[in-house]
Coordinates of C-alpha atoms in Angstrom, one line a residue:
Chain A
M1125 CA -49.5 61.8 -32.2
E1126 CA -49.5 62.9 -28.6
Y1127 CA -47.0 65.7 -29.5
G1128 CA -49.2 66.9 -32.4
V1129 CA -52.2 67.2 -30.1
A1130 CA -50.1 68.8 -27.4
V1131 CA -48.8 71.5 -29.8
L1132 CA -52.4 72.2 -31.0
L1133 CA -53.7 72.6 -27.5
L1134 CA -50.8 74.8 -26.5
L1135 CA -51.2 77.0 -29.5
W1136 CA -55.0 77.3 -28.7
L1137 CA -54.1 78.3 -25.2
L1138 CA -51.4 80.7 -26.3
F1139 CA -53.7 82.5 -28.7
S1140 CA -56.4 82.6 -26.0
A1141 CA -53.9 84.2 -23.6
V1142 CA -52.7 86.7 -26.1
N1143 CA -56.4 87.6 -26.9
Q1144 CA -56.8 88.8 -23.3
L1145 CA -54.1 91.4 -23.6
P1146 CA -54.7 95.1 -24.6
L1147 CA -52.9 94.6 -28.0
E1148 CA -55.5 95.9 -30.4
K1149 CA -53.7 95.1 -33.6
I1150 CA -53.0 91.5 -32.7
T1151 CA -56.4 90.8 -31.2
S1152 CA -58.3 92.3 -34.1
L1153 CA -56.2 90.1 -36.5
L1154 CA -57.0 87.1 -34.3
R1155 CA -60.7 88.0 -34.5
R1156 CA -60.6 88.3 -38.3
V1157 CA -59.2 84.8 -38.8
D1158 CA -61.2 83.1 -36.0
Y1159 CA -64.1 82.0 -38.1
F1160 CA -65.3 79.5 -35.5
H1161 CA -65.0 81.7 -32.4
L1162 CA -62.4 79.4 -30.9
I1163 CA -60.3 82.1 -29.3
P1164 CA -62.1 83.5 -26.3
R1165 CA -62.1 86.9 -24.7
W1166 CA -62.8 86.5 -21.0
H1167 CA -63.6 90.1 -20.0
F1168 CA -67.1 89.5 -18.5
F1169 CA -68.7 92.8 -17.6
A1170 CA -65.3 94.5 -17.5
P1171 CA -63.6 96.9 -17.6
K1172 CA -66.8 98.7 -18.7
P1173 CA -69.8 96.9 -17.1
A1174 CA -73.1 96.9 -18.9
V1175 CA -74.8 99.7 -16.9
F1176 CA -77.6 100.6 -19.2
D1177 CA -80.3 98.9 -21.3
F1178 CA -80.5 99.1 -25.1
H1179 CA -84.0 99.8 -26.3
F1180 CA -85.0 99.3 -29.9
A1181 CA -87.7 101.5 -31.4
V1182 CA -89.3 101.4 -34.9
R1183 CA -91.3 103.9 -36.9
L1184 CA -93.3 103.0 -39.9
F1185 CA -94.3 105.0 -42.9
A1186 CA -97.3 104.5 -45.3
S1187 CA -95.4 106.4 -47.9
E1188 CA -92.6 108.9 -48.0
G1189 CA -93.2 111.5 -45.3
Q1190 CA -96.5 109.9 -44.2
I1191 CA -96.2 108.2 -40.8
A1192 CA -98.2 105.0 -40.4
R1193 CA -97.2 104.3 -36.9
D1194 CA -95.0 106.6 -34.8
W1195 CA -92.0 105.4 -32.7
K1196 CA -92.7 102.3 -30.8
V1197 CA -90.3 100.3 -28.6
I1198 CA -90.2 96.7 -29.7
S1199 CA -87.6 95.4 -27.3
E1200 CA -89.4 95.3 -23.9
V1201 CA -87.6 93.1 -21.5
P1202 CA -90.1 90.8 -19.9
R1203 CA -89.9 90.4 -16.1
R1204 CA -87.5 87.6 -15.5
T1205 CA -88.9 84.6 -13.6
A1206 CA -87.1 81.9 -11.6
R1207 CA -87.4 79.7 -14.7
A1208 CA -84.7 81.9 -16.4
A1209 CA -82.1 80.2 -14.2
L1210 CA -82.5 77.1 -16.3
W1211 CA -84.3 78.3 -19.4
N1212 CA -83.8 81.7 -21.0
P1213 CA -83.8 81.8 -24.8
A1214 CA -84.7 85.5 -24.8
R1215 CA -81.2 86.4 -23.7
R1216 CA -79.9 85.2 -27.0
V1217 CA -81.9 87.8 -28.9
R1218 CA -81.0 90.5 -26.5
K1219 CA -77.3 89.6 -26.6
L1220 CA -77.2 89.6 -30.4
R1221 CA -79.1 93.0 -30.5
A1222 CA -76.6 94.5 -28.0
D1223 CA -73.6 93.1 -29.7
A1224 CA -74.9 94.4 -33.1
V1225 CA -75.4 97.9 -31.7
L1226 CA -71.9 97.9 -30.1
S1227 CA -70.4 96.6 -33.3
L1228 CA -72.3 99.2 -35.4
L1229 CA -71.0 102.0 -33.1
R1230 CA -67.4 100.7 -33.5
T1231 CA -67.9 100.5 -37.3
A1232 CA -69.2 104.0 -37.4
H1233 CA -66.4 105.3 -35.2
S1234 CA -63.8 103.7 -37.5
L1235 CA -65.1 105.5 -40.6
D1236 CA -64.2 109.0 -41.4
E1237 CA -67.0 111.6 -41.7
D1238 CA -67.3 111.3 -45.5
S1239 CA -67.6 107.5 -45.3
Q1240 CA -70.2 107.4 -42.5
R1241 CA -72.9 106.3 -44.9
L1242 CA -71.0 103.1 -45.6
A1243 CA -72.2 101.9 -42.1
V1244 CA -75.6 101.1 -43.6
I1245 CA -74.1 98.2 -45.5
S1246 CA -72.3 96.8 -42.5
L1247 CA -73.4 93.5 -41.1
P1248 CA -74.6 94.9 -37.7
Y1249 CA -76.7 97.5 -39.4
L1250 CA -78.3 95.0 -41.7
L1251 CA -79.0 92.7 -38.8
L1252 CA -80.8 95.4 -36.9
L1253 CA -82.7 96.5 -40.0
N1254 CA -83.8 93.0 -40.7
H1255 CA -84.8 92.6 -37.0
A1256 CA -86.9 95.8 -37.3
C1257 CA -88.6 94.5 -40.5
D1258 CA -89.3 91.1 -38.9
R1259 CA -90.9 92.6 -35.8
S1260 CA -93.1 94.9 -38.0
R1261 CA -94.3 92.1 -40.2
G1262 CA -98.0 92.4 -41.0
E1263 CA -98.2 96.2 -40.5
N1264 CA -99.6 98.3 -43.3
A1265 CA -96.4 100.2 -44.2
T1266 CA -93.9 100.5 -47.0
L1267 CA -91.0 102.3 -45.3
I1268 CA -89.3 101.7 -42.0
Q1269 CA -86.9 103.5 -39.7
F1270 CA -85.3 102.2 -36.5
A1271 CA -83.6 103.8 -33.5
V1272 CA -81.5 102.5 -30.6
L1273 CA -81.8 104.1 -27.3
T1274 CA -80.0 103.7 -24.0
A1275 CA -81.7 104.0 -20.6
D1276 CA -80.4 103.7 -17.1
G1277 CA -82.7 100.9 -16.1
F1278 CA -85.0 100.7 -13.1
A1279 CA -83.8 103.9 -11.3
A1280 CA -83.6 106.0 -14.5
D1281 CA -82.7 109.6 -13.7
G1282 CA -83.0 111.0 -17.2
A1283 CA -84.7 110.5 -20.5
P1284 CA -83.4 107.7 -22.7
N1285 CA -80.6 108.7 -25.1
V1286 CA -80.9 108.1 -28.8
I1287 CA -77.5 106.6 -29.9
V1288 CA -78.5 105.3 -33.4
R1289 CA -81.1 106.6 -35.8
S1290 CA -81.3 104.7 -39.0
E1291 CA -82.1 106.0 -42.5
V1292 CA -85.6 105.3 -43.9
H1293 CA -85.7 102.0 -45.8
A1294 CA -88.2 100.2 -47.9
I1295 CA -89.7 97.3 -46.1
D1296 CA -88.6 94.0 -47.5
A1297 CA -91.6 92.0 -48.7
Chain B
M282 CA -55.3 58.3 -6.3
L283 CA -55.5 59.6 -9.9
E284 CA -56.7 56.3 -11.1
G285 CA -59.8 56.6 -8.9
A286 CA -60.2 60.4 -9.6
F287 CA -60.3 60.1 -13.4
R288 CA -63.6 58.3 -13.8
P289 CA -65.8 60.5 -11.6
A290 CA -64.1 63.6 -12.9
F291 CA -64.8 62.6 -16.5
T292 CA -68.4 61.6 -15.8
L293 CA -69.3 64.8 -13.9
S294 CA -67.7 67.0 -16.5
A295 CA -69.4 65.1 -19.4
V296 CA -72.8 65.1 -17.7
A297 CA -72.6 68.9 -17.0
L298 CA -71.5 69.5 -20.6
S299 CA -74.4 67.5 -21.9
F300 CA -76.8 69.6 -19.8
A301 CA -75.2 72.8 -21.2
V302 CA -75.4 71.6 -24.8
L303 CA -79.0 70.2 -24.3
T304 CA -80.1 73.6 -22.9
T305 CA -78.6 75.7 -25.7
T306 CA -79.8 73.4 -28.4
L307 CA -83.4 73.4 -27.1
E308 CA -83.2 77.2 -26.8
F309 CA -82.0 77.4 -30.4
F310 CA -84.9 75.2 -31.5
F311 CA -87.3 77.5 -29.5
L312 CA -85.8 80.5 -31.5
R313 CA -86.3 78.8 -34.9
N314 CA -88.3 81.7 -36.2
E315 CA -85.4 84.1 -35.3
F316 CA -83.1 81.8 -37.3
E317 CA -85.4 81.7 -40.3
R318 CA -86.2 85.3 -40.8
G319 CA -85.5 87.2 -37.5
V320 CA -82.4 88.5 -35.8
F321 CA -80.3 85.3 -36.5
S322 CA -81.4 85.2 -40.2
W323 CA -78.9 83.5 -42.4
R324 CA -79.9 85.7 -45.3
V325 CA -78.3 88.6 -43.4
L326 CA -75.5 86.8 -41.5
Q327 CA -74.2 85.2 -44.7
T328 CA -73.3 88.6 -46.1
F329 CA -70.2 88.9 -43.9
S330 CA -68.1 86.9 -46.4
L331 CA -70.1 86.5 -49.6
Q332 CA -67.2 87.7 -51.8
A333 CA -64.7 85.3 -50.3
H334 CA -66.4 82.1 -51.6
S335 CA -67.1 80.4 -54.9
P336 CA -70.7 79.9 -56.1
L337 CA -70.5 76.2 -55.2
T338 CA -69.3 76.9 -51.6
L339 CA -72.1 79.5 -51.2
R340 CA -74.7 77.0 -52.3
L341 CA -73.2 74.5 -49.9
R342 CA -73.3 77.0 -47.1
D343 CA -76.9 77.9 -47.9
A344 CA -77.9 74.3 -47.8
M345 CA -76.1 73.7 -44.5
F346 CA -77.3 76.8 -42.7
G347 CA -80.8 77.2 -44.2
R348 CA -83.9 76.0 -42.5
H349 CA -83.4 72.2 -43.1
G350 CA -79.7 72.4 -42.6
M351 CA -80.1 74.1 -39.2
A352 CA -82.7 71.6 -38.1
A353 CA -80.2 68.8 -39.0
I354 CA -77.4 70.5 -37.1
L355 CA -79.5 71.0 -34.0
G356 CA -80.9 67.4 -34.3
V357 CA -77.3 66.0 -34.4
R358 CA -76.4 68.2 -31.5
L359 CA -79.4 67.0 -29.4
L360 CA -78.5 63.4 -30.1
S361 CA -74.9 64.1 -29.2
A362 CA -75.8 65.7 -25.9
A363 CA -78.1 62.8 -25.0
G364 CA -75.4 60.3 -26.1
L365 CA -72.7 62.0 -24.1
C366 CA -74.8 61.9 -20.9
V367 CA -75.6 58.2 -21.4
G368 CA -72.1 57.3 -22.5
A369 CA -70.5 59.1 -19.5
L370 CA -72.8 57.4 -17.0
L371 CA -72.1 54.0 -18.6
F372 CA -68.4 55.0 -19.0
D373 CA -68.5 53.8 -22.6
R374 CA -65.5 55.2 -24.4
V375 CA -66.7 54.9 -28.0
T376 CA -70.1 56.5 -27.3
C377 CA -68.4 59.3 -25.5
M378 CA -65.9 60.0 -28.3
C379 CA -68.7 60.0 -31.0
A380 CA -70.9 62.2 -28.8
L381 CA -68.0 64.7 -28.1
A382 CA -67.1 64.8 -31.8
G383 CA -70.8 65.6 -32.5
V384 CA -70.9 68.3 -29.9
F385 CA -67.6 69.8 -31.1
T386 CA -68.5 69.8 -34.8
T387 CA -72.0 71.2 -34.3
S388 CA -70.6 73.9 -32.0
L389 CA -68.2 75.0 -34.7
L390 CA -70.9 75.1 -37.3
L391 CA -73.2 77.2 -35.0
S392 CA -70.3 79.5 -34.3
Y393 CA -69.5 80.0 -38.0
R394 CA -73.2 80.6 -38.7
C395 CA -74.0 83.0 -35.9
R396 CA -70.8 85.2 -36.1
I397 CA -72.3 87.7 -33.6
G398 CA -74.3 87.4 -30.4
L399 CA -72.5 84.3 -29.0
E400 CA -71.6 84.2 -25.4
G401 CA -68.6 83.1 -23.3
A402 CA -70.5 79.9 -22.3
D403 CA -70.6 78.8 -25.9
I404 CA -66.8 79.0 -26.3
M405 CA -66.3 77.3 -22.9
A406 CA -68.6 74.4 -24.1
I407 CA -66.3 74.0 -27.2
I408 CA -63.2 74.0 -25.0
V409 CA -64.7 71.4 -22.6
A410 CA -65.8 69.2 -25.5
A411 CA -62.3 69.4 -27.1
G412 CA -60.6 68.7 -23.7
L413 CA -62.8 65.8 -22.8
F414 CA -62.3 64.3 -26.3
V415 CA -58.6 64.3 -25.8
S416 CA -58.8 63.0 -22.3
V417 CA -60.9 60.0 -23.4
V418 CA -58.6 58.8 -26.2
R419 CA -57.2 56.4 -23.6
F420 CA -59.7 55.5 -20.8
S421 CA -57.1 55.5 -18.1
P422 CA -55.0 58.3 -16.5
G423 CA -51.9 59.1 -18.6
I424 CA -50.6 61.7 -21.0
W425 CA -54.0 62.1 -22.9
T426 CA -55.9 62.7 -19.7
T427 CA -53.3 65.2 -18.5
M428 CA -53.4 67.0 -21.8
G429 CA -57.3 67.1 -22.0
F430 CA -58.0 68.0 -18.4
G431 CA -54.9 70.3 -18.3
F432 CA -56.2 72.3 -21.3
I433 CA -59.7 72.7 -19.8
A434 CA -58.2 73.7 -16.4
S435 CA -55.8 76.2 -18.0
Q436 CA -58.6 77.9 -20.0
T437 CA -60.8 78.0 -16.9
C438 CA -58.1 79.6 -14.8
L439 CA -57.3 82.0 -17.6
S440 CA -61.0 83.0 -17.9
Y441 CA -61.4 83.8 -14.2
F442 CA -58.1 85.5 -13.8
T443 CA -58.6 87.7 -16.9
A444 CA -62.2 88.6 -15.8
G445 CA -60.9 89.5 -12.3
T446 CA -58.0 91.5 -13.5
A447 CA -60.1 93.4 -16.0
K448 CA -62.5 94.4 -13.2
L449 CA -59.5 95.5 -11.1
F450 CA -58.6 98.0 -13.8
S451 CA -62.2 99.4 -13.8
S452 CA -62.9 102.3 -11.4
Q453 CA -66.6 101.3 -11.4
W454 CA -65.7 97.9 -10.0
R455 CA -63.1 99.2 -7.6
D456 CA -65.5 101.7 -6.0
G457 CA -68.3 99.1 -5.9
S458 CA -70.8 101.0 -8.1
A459 CA -70.6 98.3 -10.9
V460 CA -72.7 95.7 -9.0
Y461 CA -75.4 98.2 -8.3
K462 CA -75.4 99.6 -11.8
I463 CA -75.6 96.1 -13.4
A464 CA -78.4 95.1 -10.9
N465 CA -80.2 98.3 -12.0
T466 CA -80.4 97.2 -15.7
E467 CA -83.5 95.5 -16.9
T468 CA -81.3 93.2 -19.0
Y469 CA -79.2 91.7 -16.2
G470 CA -80.7 93.0 -13.0
S471 CA -84.0 93.1 -11.1
E472 CA -85.9 95.9 -9.4
G473 CA -85.4 94.3 -6.0
A474 CA -81.7 93.7 -6.3
A475 CA -81.2 97.3 -7.6
L476 CA -83.1 98.7 -4.6
F477 CA -81.2 96.5 -2.2
F478 CA -77.8 97.7 -3.5
R479 CA -78.8 101.3 -3.8
R480 CA -79.8 101.3 -0.2
S481 CA -76.6 99.5 0.9
P482 CA -73.7 100.9 -1.1
L483 CA -71.4 99.1 1.4
L484 CA -72.8 95.7 0.3
S485 CA -72.4 96.7 -3.3
F486 CA -68.8 97.5 -2.6
A487 CA -68.3 94.2 -0.7
A488 CA -69.9 92.3 -3.6
S489 CA -67.7 94.0 -6.2
W490 CA -64.5 93.1 -4.3
T491 CA -65.7 89.6 -3.5
I492 CA -66.1 89.0 -7.2
I493 CA -62.8 90.5 -8.1
L494 CA -60.9 88.6 -5.4
F495 CA -62.7 85.3 -6.2
E496 CA -62.0 85.6 -9.9
M497 CA -58.4 86.6 -9.5
T498 CA -57.6 83.9 -7.0
F499 CA -59.4 81.1 -8.8
P500 CA -56.1 79.7 -10.3
L501 CA -55.0 79.0 -6.7
A502 CA -57.4 76.0 -6.8
L503 CA -54.7 74.2 -8.7
V504 CA -51.9 74.6 -6.1
A505 CA -53.6 75.4 -2.8
P506 CA -54.3 72.7 -0.1
S507 CA -57.3 70.5 -1.0
A508 CA -59.7 72.2 1.5
V509 CA -59.0 75.6 0.0
A510 CA -59.3 74.2 -3.6
L511 CA -62.6 72.6 -2.7
A512 CA -63.8 75.9 -1.1
I513 CA -62.9 77.8 -4.3
I514 CA -64.8 75.3 -6.5
I515 CA -67.9 75.4 -4.2
L516 CA -67.7 79.2 -4.3
G517 CA -67.6 79.0 -8.1
I518 CA -70.7 76.8 -8.3
M519 CA -72.5 79.2 -6.0
F520 CA -71.3 82.2 -8.1
H521 CA -72.7 80.8 -11.3
A522 CA -75.9 79.6 -9.6
V523 CA -76.5 83.2 -8.3
N524 CA -75.7 84.6 -11.8
A525 CA -78.2 82.2 -13.4
A526 CA -80.9 82.9 -10.8
F527 CA -80.6 86.7 -10.6
M528 CA -79.1 87.6 -14.0
G529 CA -80.6 85.0 -16.2
L530 CA -77.1 83.7 -17.3
N531 CA -78.2 80.1 -17.3
G532 CA -75.8 79.0 -20.1
F533 CA -72.7 79.8 -17.9
L534 CA -73.9 77.6 -15.0
W535 CA -73.5 74.3 -16.8
A536 CA -70.6 75.3 -19.1
F537 CA -68.4 76.5 -16.3
V538 CA -69.4 73.9 -13.8
A539 CA -68.4 71.3 -16.4
T540 CA -64.8 72.6 -16.2
Y541 CA -64.5 72.1 -12.4
P542 CA -63.8 68.4 -12.4
A543 CA -60.8 69.1 -14.7
V544 CA -59.6 71.8 -12.3
W545 CA -60.0 69.3 -9.4
Y546 CA -58.2 66.5 -11.3
C547 CA -55.3 68.9 -12.1
H548 CA -55.2 69.9 -8.4
L549 CA -54.7 66.3 -7.5
L550 CA -52.1 65.8 -10.3
I551 CA -50.1 68.8 -9.1
G552 CA -50.4 67.6 -5.5
A553 CA -49.1 64.2 -6.5
F554 CA -46.2 65.8 -8.4
L555 CA -45.3 68.0 -5.4
G556 CA -45.6 64.9 -3.1
R557 CA -48.4 66.5 -1.1

């Protein structure tokens, strides 16, 4: 039994090591079969560090072409307090939103120009759309559009950049 | 020597892991609305593999990851975390094994459900739970302890070395601007830290290289003299404490600190092997 467990742990370690290497074909295959996120990728803030903030904005329509509420940022980052060193659930939502945006950009990048519209049925797009609908619950609107912007943070030199602008969708009841 | 080292190493690691699991579970409870209809909504997340499952499996998944299923998973996880803490302090093997099995299984279920938005600390918690479970199959130093702690220590060294090497290949980390730029974001930084590093680019440069060198040399903790190994481990605890305090990365503190007893145990094991 010891040998069986040893082989399992060694395989786990081996796949983990391989997943750190710049071997896109192999690592994407590992990601596809890793349903339980057992194979880590330990590239914290590297090689491209997170040097900007993602902001998430939503616009609501009363009907087609008639704006009910113009663009409004719904992802303000509250000032972090000392408590965040022990208790910080908000980072989970921010992390998912950021991962969804990056995943959506990768998906869009992988599609050719004629297939770009398929990105709207991708998981990250649906997650962001659902997030926009959830945050706009109770508003008097029938259609919704979201956008993702990047900004430089505290010492921002320029205006925020729009990197994603969704199509207009019916709000889920 | 190893006989005496195993018990405190296991207890410290298990208690730190239980804190990590307790914190993440309570945070998930706090975000229950996000899980029901918000950004972690199962209704959306389940779409990643709808076609790959039979209707029966889909119904089972819905029951498991819907509102009540999630509450049950988090409840078991909470009990497992508490059980692990108590079991480790009392050094009760059966309690520890049951609790670790609970932590491992619920971690896998949460990983499967969430698909996206998980962090490195979540995977490290799974690794520590698996390693501790193996180490506790026999409650005395031997092959099982070596396999369990060796696995945790290897993954820890791999994580730091990879993170350091990836930073070494980044021009923004090499020229020192990365630390300032990260501190300047609202997500991970603070206005005070951003101002501090903007006014002192030399300190930003020094901080960048300190992080790169610390991460790349972390595996030396296994083979270096004990004083050096201890210094590396203390530096690691400080590193994660600073990240938790200034960047809000609280999950990493407990999950990574939970690996250090295994690193120390393997340091002693290698020392004994080398006749040090």
